[in-house]
Coordinates of C-alpha atoms in Angstrom, one line a residue:
X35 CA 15.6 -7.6 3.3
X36 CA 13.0 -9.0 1.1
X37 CA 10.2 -6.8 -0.4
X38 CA 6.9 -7.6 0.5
X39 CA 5.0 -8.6 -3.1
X40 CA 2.7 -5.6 -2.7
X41 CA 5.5 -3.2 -2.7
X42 CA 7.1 -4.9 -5.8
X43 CA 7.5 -1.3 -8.4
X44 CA 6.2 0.5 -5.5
X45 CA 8.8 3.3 -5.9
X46 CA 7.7 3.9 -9.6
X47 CA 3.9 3.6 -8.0
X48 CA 4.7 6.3 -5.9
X49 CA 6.3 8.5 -8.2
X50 CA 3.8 8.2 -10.9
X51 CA 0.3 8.2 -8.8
X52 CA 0.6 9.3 -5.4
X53 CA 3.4 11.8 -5.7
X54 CA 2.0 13.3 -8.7
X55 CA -0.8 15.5 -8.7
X56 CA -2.7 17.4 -11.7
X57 CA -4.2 20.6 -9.7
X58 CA -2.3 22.6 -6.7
X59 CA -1.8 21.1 -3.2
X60 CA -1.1 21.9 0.2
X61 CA -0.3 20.0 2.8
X62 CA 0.0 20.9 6.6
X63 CA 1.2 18.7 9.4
X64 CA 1.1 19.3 12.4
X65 CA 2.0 16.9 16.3
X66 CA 0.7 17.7 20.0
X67 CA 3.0 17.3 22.8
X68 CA 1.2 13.9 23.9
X69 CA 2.2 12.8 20.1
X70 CA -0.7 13.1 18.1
X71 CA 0.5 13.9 14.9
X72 CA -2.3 15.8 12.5
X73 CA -2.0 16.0 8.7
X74 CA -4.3 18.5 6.2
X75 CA -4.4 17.7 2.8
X76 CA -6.3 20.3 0.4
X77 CA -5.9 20.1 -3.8
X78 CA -7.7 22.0 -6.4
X79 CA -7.6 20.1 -9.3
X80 CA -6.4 22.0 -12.6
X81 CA -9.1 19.7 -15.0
X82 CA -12.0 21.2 -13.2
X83 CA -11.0 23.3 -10.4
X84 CA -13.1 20.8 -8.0
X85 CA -11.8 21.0 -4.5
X86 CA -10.9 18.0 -2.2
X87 CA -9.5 17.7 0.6
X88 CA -8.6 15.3 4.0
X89 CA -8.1 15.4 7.7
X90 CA -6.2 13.0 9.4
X91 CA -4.8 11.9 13.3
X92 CA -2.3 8.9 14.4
X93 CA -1.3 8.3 17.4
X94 CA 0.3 5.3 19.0
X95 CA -0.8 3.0 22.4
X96 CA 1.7 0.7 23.4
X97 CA 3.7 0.8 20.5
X98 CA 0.7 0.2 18.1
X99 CA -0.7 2.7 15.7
X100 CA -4.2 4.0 15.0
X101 CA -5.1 6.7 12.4
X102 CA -8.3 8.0 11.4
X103 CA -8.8 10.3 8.3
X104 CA -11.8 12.1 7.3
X105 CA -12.4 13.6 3.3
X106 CA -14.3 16.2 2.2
X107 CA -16.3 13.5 -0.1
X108 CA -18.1 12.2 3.3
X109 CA -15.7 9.3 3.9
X110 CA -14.5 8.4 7.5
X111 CA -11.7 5.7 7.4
X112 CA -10.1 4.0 10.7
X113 CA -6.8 1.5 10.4
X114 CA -5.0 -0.1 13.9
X115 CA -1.7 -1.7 13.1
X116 CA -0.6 -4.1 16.3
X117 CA 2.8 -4.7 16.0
X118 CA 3.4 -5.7 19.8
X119 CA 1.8 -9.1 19.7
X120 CA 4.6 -11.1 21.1
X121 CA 5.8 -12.8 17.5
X122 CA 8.9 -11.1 15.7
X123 CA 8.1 -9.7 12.1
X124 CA 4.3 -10.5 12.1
X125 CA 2.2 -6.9 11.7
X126 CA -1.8 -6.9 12.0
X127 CA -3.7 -4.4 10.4
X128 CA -7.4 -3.6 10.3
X129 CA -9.0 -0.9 8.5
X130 CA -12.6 0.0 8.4
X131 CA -14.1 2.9 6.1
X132 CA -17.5 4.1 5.9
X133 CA -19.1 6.5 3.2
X134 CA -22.2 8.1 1.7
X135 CA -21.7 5.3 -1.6
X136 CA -19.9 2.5 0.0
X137 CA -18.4 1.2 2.8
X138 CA -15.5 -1.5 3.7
X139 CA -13.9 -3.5 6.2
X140 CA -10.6 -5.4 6.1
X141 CA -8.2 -7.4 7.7
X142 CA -4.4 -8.4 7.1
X143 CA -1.5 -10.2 8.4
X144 CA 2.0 -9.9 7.6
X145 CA 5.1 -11.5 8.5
X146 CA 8.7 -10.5 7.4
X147 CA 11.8 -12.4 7.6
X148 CA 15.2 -11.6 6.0
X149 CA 13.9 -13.9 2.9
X150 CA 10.9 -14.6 3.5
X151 CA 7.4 -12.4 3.3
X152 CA 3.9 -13.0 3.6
X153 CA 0.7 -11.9 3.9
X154 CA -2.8 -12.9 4.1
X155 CA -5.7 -10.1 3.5
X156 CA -9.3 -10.4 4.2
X157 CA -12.0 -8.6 2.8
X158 CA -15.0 -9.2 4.6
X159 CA -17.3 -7.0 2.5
X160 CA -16.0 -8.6 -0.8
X161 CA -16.1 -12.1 1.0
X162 CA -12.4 -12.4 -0.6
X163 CA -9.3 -14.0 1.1
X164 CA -5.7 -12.8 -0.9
X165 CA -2.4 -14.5 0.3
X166 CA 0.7 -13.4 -1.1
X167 CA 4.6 -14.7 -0.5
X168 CA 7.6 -13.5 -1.7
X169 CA 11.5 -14.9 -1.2
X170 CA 14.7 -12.7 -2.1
X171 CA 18.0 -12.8 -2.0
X172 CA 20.4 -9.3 -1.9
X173 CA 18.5 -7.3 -4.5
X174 CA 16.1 -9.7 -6.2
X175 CA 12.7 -10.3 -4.8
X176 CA 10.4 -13.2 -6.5
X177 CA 6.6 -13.7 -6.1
X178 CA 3.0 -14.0 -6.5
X179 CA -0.2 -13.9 -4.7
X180 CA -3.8 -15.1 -5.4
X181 CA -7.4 -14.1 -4.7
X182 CA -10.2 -16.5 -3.7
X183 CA -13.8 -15.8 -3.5
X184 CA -16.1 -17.1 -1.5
X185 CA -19.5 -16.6 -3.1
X186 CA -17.7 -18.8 -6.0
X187 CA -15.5 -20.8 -4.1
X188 CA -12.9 -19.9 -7.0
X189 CA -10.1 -17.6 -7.8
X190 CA -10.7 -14.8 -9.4
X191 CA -6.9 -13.3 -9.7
X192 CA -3.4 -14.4 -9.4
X193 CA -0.3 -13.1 -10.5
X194 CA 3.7 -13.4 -10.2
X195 CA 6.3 -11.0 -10.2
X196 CA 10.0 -10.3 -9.8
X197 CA 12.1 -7.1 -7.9
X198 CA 15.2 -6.1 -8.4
X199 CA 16.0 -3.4 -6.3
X200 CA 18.7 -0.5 -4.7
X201 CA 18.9 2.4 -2.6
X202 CA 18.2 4.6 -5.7
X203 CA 16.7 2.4 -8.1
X204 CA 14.5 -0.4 -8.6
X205 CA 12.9 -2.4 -11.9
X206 CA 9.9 -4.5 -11.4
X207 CA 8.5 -7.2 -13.6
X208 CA 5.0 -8.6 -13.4
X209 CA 2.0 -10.5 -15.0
X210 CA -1.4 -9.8 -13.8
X211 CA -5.1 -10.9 -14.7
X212 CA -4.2 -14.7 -14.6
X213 CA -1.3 -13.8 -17.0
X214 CA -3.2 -12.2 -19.5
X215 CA -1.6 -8.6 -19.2
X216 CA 2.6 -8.1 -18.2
X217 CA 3.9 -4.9 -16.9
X218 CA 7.5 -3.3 -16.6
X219 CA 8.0 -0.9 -14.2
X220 CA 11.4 1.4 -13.7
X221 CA 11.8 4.0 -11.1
X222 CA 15.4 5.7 -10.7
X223 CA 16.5 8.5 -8.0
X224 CA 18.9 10.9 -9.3
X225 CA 19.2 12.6 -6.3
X226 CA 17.1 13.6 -3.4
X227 CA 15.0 16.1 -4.8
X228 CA 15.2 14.2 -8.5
X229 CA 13.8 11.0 -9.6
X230 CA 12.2 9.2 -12.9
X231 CA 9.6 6.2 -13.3
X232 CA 8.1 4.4 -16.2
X233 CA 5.7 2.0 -16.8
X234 CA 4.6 -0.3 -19.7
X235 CA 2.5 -2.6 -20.0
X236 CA 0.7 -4.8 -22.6

């Protein structure tokens, strides 16, 4: 199935930012009988020693999911995804955060076919509206999404990229800033417990 272009080079994302961690972490999860499932995140960075940490909940209504996650740096965040809305393939997901320096709110719709995916995110603190599309076939995965502002009544960003992808391995080609900066990203998993990424860009 075709990726969605937000998750083009997501393995190598994953690897090299989210899965990585300078400092010590611990995790704990945790589900109630009525299937609440509970995750704590704590991580003592090694730069500083600084301690951070998060407290999160999902649970699920009808086949729809909520989750609410509170930090130790004052934020509260909320997201609902709705994917029981009568229309196979189309996802809706709102998220809301509020914090001591800022605050958000957002809105997206996605729909996935076997060749087709698409997506339309709204920002309503940023006033922005992004759509994005992407069409594959077996491993490859082509293209590109755009940002328009409404304050300007311009776009700000757009961008175009291709995926070619496998169980274990995936390289992912883009150019962002309105072309002015290209990026190659490689992610391969040796096996389950091994894997390697890369990135350049320029």
């Amino acid at each position: 199935m075709v990726k969605s272009y937000s998750d083009f080079g997501k393995s190598a994302k994953n690897l090299l930012k989210d899965d990585y961690v300078v400092g010590k972490k611990a995790e704990v999860k945790t589900a109630t009988a009525d299937g609440v499932n509970f995750t704590a995140t704590g991580i003592e960075s090694d730069k500083d020693g600084a301690l951070s940490g998060s407290l999160s909940w999902k649970y699920k209504v009808y086949g729809n999911a909520f989750t609410t996650k509170v930090t130790t740096a004052n934020v509260i965040s909320n997201e609902a995804v709705f994917e029981n809305i009568g229309v196979k393939g189309l996802k809706t997901t709102v998220n809301g955060s509020l914090g001591t320096a800022s605050q958000s709110a957002s809105a997206k719709l996605d729909y996935k076919h076997d060749a087709v995916a698409a997506t339309i995110l709204a920002d309503v603190k940023d006033q922005t509206l992004t759509p994005s599309v992407a069409v594959g076939y077996k491993m490859l995965s082509l293209g590109g999404t755009a940002t328009l502002e409404n304050s300007s009544k311009s776009v700000s960003q757009y961008s175009l990229g291709a995926s070619l992808a496998q169980d274990d391995s995936e390289l992912a080609i883009s150019t962002t800033d309105k072309f002015n900066l290209f990026k190659v990203t490689n992610a391969i998993r040796i096996e389950d417990t091994a894997a390697l990424a890369g990135k350049s860009a320029g």
